[in-house]
Structures are given as C-alpha cells and as structure tokens.
CSV table of C-alpha atoms in Angstrom, one decimal:
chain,number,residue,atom,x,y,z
L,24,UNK,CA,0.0,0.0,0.0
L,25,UNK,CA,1.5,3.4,-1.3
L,26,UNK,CA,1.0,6.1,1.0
L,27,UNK,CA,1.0,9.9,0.3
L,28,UNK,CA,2.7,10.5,3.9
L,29,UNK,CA,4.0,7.5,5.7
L,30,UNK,CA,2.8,9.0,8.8
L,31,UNK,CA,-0.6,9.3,8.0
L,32,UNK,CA,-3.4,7.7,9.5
L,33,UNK,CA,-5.0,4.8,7.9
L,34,UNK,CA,-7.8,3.0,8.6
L,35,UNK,CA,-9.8,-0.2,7.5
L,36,UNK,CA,-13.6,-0.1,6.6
L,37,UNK,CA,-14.3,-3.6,6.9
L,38,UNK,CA,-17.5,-5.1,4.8
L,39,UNK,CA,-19.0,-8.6,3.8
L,40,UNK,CA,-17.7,-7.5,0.3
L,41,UNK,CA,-14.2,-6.6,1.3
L,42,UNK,CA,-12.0,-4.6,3.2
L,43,UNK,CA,-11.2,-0.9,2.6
L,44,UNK,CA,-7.9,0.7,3.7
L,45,UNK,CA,-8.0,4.4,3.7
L,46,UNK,CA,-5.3,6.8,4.3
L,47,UNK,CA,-6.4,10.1,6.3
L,48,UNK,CA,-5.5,13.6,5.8
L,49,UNK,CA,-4.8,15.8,8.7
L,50,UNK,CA,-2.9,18.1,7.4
L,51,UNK,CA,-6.4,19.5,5.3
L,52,UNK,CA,-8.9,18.5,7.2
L,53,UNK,CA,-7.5,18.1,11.0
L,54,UNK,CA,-10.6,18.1,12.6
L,55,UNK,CA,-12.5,16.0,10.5
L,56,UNK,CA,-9.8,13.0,11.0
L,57,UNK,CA,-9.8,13.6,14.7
L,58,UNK,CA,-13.4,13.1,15.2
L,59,UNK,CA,-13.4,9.9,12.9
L,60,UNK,CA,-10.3,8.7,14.7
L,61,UNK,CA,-12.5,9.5,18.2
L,62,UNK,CA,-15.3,7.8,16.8
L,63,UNK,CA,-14.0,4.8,15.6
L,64,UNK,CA,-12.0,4.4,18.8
L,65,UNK,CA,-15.4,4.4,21.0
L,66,UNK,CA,-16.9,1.9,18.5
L,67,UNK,CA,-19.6,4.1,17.0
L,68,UNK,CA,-19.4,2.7,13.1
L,69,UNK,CA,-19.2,-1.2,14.2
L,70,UNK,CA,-22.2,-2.6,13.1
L,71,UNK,CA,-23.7,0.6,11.1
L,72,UNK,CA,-25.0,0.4,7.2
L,73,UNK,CA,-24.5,1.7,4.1
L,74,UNK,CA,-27.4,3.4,3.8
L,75,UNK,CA,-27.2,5.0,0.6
L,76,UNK,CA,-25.6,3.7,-2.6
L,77,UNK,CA,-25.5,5.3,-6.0
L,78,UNK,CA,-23.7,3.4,-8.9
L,79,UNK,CA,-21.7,5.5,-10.6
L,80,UNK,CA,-21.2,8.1,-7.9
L,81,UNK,CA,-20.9,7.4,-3.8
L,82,UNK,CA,-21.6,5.1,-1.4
L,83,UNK,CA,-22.5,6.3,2.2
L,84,UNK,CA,-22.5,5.4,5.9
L,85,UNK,CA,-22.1,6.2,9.3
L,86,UNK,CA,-26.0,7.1,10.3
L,87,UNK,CA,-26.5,5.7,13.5
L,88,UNK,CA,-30.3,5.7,12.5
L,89,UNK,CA,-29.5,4.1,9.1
L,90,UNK,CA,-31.3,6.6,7.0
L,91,UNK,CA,-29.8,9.5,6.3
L,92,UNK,CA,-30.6,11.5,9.2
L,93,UNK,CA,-28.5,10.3,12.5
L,94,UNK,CA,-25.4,11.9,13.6
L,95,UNK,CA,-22.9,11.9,16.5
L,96,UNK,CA,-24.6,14.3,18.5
L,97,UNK,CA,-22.4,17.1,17.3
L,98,UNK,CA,-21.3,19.0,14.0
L,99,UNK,CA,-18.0,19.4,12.8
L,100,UNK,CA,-16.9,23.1,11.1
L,101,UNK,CA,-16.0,22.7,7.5
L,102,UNK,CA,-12.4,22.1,6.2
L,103,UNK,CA,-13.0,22.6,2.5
L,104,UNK,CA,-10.0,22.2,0.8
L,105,UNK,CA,-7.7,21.9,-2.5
L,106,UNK,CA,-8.5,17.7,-2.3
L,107,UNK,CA,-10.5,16.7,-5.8
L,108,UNK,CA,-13.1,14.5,-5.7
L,109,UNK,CA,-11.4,11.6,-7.1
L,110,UNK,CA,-12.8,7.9,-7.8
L,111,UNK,CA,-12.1,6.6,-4.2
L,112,UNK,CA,-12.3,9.8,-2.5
L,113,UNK,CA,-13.6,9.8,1.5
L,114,UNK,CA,-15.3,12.9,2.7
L,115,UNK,CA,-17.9,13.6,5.1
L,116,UNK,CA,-21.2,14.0,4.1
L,117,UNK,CA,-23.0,17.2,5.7
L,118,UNK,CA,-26.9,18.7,5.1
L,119,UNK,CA,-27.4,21.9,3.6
L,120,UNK,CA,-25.5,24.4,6.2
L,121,UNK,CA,-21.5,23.6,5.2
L,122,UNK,CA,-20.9,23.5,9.1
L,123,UNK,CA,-23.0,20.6,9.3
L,124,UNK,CA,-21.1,17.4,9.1
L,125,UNK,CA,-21.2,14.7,11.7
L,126,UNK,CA,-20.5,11.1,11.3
L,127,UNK,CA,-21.6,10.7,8.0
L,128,UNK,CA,-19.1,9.9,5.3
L,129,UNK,CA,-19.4,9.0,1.6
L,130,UNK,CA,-16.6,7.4,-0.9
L,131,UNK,CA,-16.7,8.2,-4.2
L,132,UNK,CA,-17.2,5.6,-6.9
L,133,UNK,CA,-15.8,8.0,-9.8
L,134,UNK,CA,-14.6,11.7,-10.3
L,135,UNK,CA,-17.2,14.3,-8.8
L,136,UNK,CA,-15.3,17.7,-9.5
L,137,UNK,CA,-19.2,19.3,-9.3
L,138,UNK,CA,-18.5,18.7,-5.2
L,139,UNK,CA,-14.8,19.9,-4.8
L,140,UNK,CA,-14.6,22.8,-2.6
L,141,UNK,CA,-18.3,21.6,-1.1
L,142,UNK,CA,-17.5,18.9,1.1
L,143,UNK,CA,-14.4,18.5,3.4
L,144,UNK,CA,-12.5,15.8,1.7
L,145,UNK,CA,-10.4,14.1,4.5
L,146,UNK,CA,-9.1,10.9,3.1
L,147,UNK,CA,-8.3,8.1,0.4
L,148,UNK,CA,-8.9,4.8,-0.9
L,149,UNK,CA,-5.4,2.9,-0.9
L,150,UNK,CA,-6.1,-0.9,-0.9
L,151,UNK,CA,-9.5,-2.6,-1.9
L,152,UNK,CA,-10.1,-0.3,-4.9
L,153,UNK,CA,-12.5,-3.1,-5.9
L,154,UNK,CA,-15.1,-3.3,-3.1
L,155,UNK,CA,-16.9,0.3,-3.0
L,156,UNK,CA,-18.5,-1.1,-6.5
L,157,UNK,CA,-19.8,-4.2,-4.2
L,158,UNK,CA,-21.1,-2.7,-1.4
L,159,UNK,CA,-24.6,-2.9,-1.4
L,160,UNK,CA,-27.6,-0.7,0.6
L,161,UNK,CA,-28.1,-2.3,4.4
L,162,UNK,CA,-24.1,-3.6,4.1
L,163,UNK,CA,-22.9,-3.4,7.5
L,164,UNK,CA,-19.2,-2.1,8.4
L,165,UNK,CA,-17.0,-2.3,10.9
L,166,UNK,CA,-14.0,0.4,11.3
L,167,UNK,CA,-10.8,-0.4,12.9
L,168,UNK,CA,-7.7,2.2,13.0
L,169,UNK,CA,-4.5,0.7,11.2
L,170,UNK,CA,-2.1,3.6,12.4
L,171,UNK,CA,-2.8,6.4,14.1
L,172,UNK,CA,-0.8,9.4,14.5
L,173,UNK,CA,-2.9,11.3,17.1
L,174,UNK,CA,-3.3,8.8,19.9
C-alpha cells in the first residue's frame, strides 16, 4: 500500500464484500480525522450500514439511524480544501448548512469535480479499490484504525 505520507493515518472499513484501507488527511482536514479517529476508537461505526448507494457516484455510511438523518450528536466546522473529488475519494457528508457534518461519510465511486470545494475531503482509498463497487444498501461495516498518529 502506497502512501501519500507515511505518517498518516490509515484506517480499514471492513465489509462482507471486502476490506477498505483508507489513508487520512490531517494536514487539510485536522478536525475531521480527529473526530473519525474518536469515533472509531469508542466503536460508534461497528455494526452501522451503508445506507445510501449510488452506482456510478458514492456510497454512504455512518447514520446511527441508518437513514440518512442520524449523527454523533455534534457537527464538525468545514475544512473545505484543495482535495478533488477523485474515484475513491472519503469525505464527510453534511446537510445543507456547510458546518453541518457529523458522522456521515461517503466514498466516491468515480470523479465528482461538481463537489470539490463543497464537502471536506479528509481521506483516500489505498487498498480494496474493488469493493466500493460491491457494497450494497443495508451492508454493514466495521471500522478499525490501522495507524494512528494522534493517539
């Protein structure tokens, strides 16, 4: 696995289809990785869905209601940044106010430049590149840190 930064954090979105290995970006987006790194840590995505898949575009997570409308119980302050909305791409997902963003996170399944500078991209997919395409609507995840920096 290829790393932009060896000392990044990287994590592993475990699925029935596959594992995911991310690497995170706190150097644009240091908030954002710090409250997925807090999350993961206390267990909050283990057992949570996909609850929205779009081929051709994103698959999303990290609704503790499993619809679309759960959070952590708090909303993160945007971190828009340079990052592109690649295929592979992780960002958080966020309602209409940019300050919105919670727990909610999407990977891209192909280029979206229409969202750059719209959503806080935080992260990238570095090893798995074929499972976002599998995942599925109801697929369960579990989320486990690989390395992280911030203990």
């Amino acid at each position: 696995m290829t790393l932009e930064k060896p000392t990044n954090p990287v994590i592993c979105i475990s699925t029935e289809k596959g594992n995911m290995y991310l690497e995170l970006f706190p150097d644009v987006a240091p908030e954002h990785v710090k409250s997925m790194l807090a999350l993961i840590k206390k267990g909050f995505y283990d057992g949570l869905i996909f609850h929205r898949v779009v081929p051709g575009f994103v698959i999303q997570g990290g609704c503790p209601k499993g619809t679309g409308t759960g959070d952590a119980g708090y909303k993160l302050k945007a971190e828009f940044n340079s990052r592109k909305h690649l295929k592979g791409t992780l960002a958080m997902a966020r309602a209409g106010h940019p300050d919105s963003a919670g727990s909610q996170f999407y990977i891209c399944l192909d280029e979206i430049p229409h969202l750059d500078g719209q959503y806080t991209v935080f992260g990238q997919l570095r090893l798995g590149h074929d499972v976002p395409e599998n995942v599925t609507q109801g697929d369960k995840m579990k989320i486990t840190i690989i390395r992280d920096i911030l203990n």
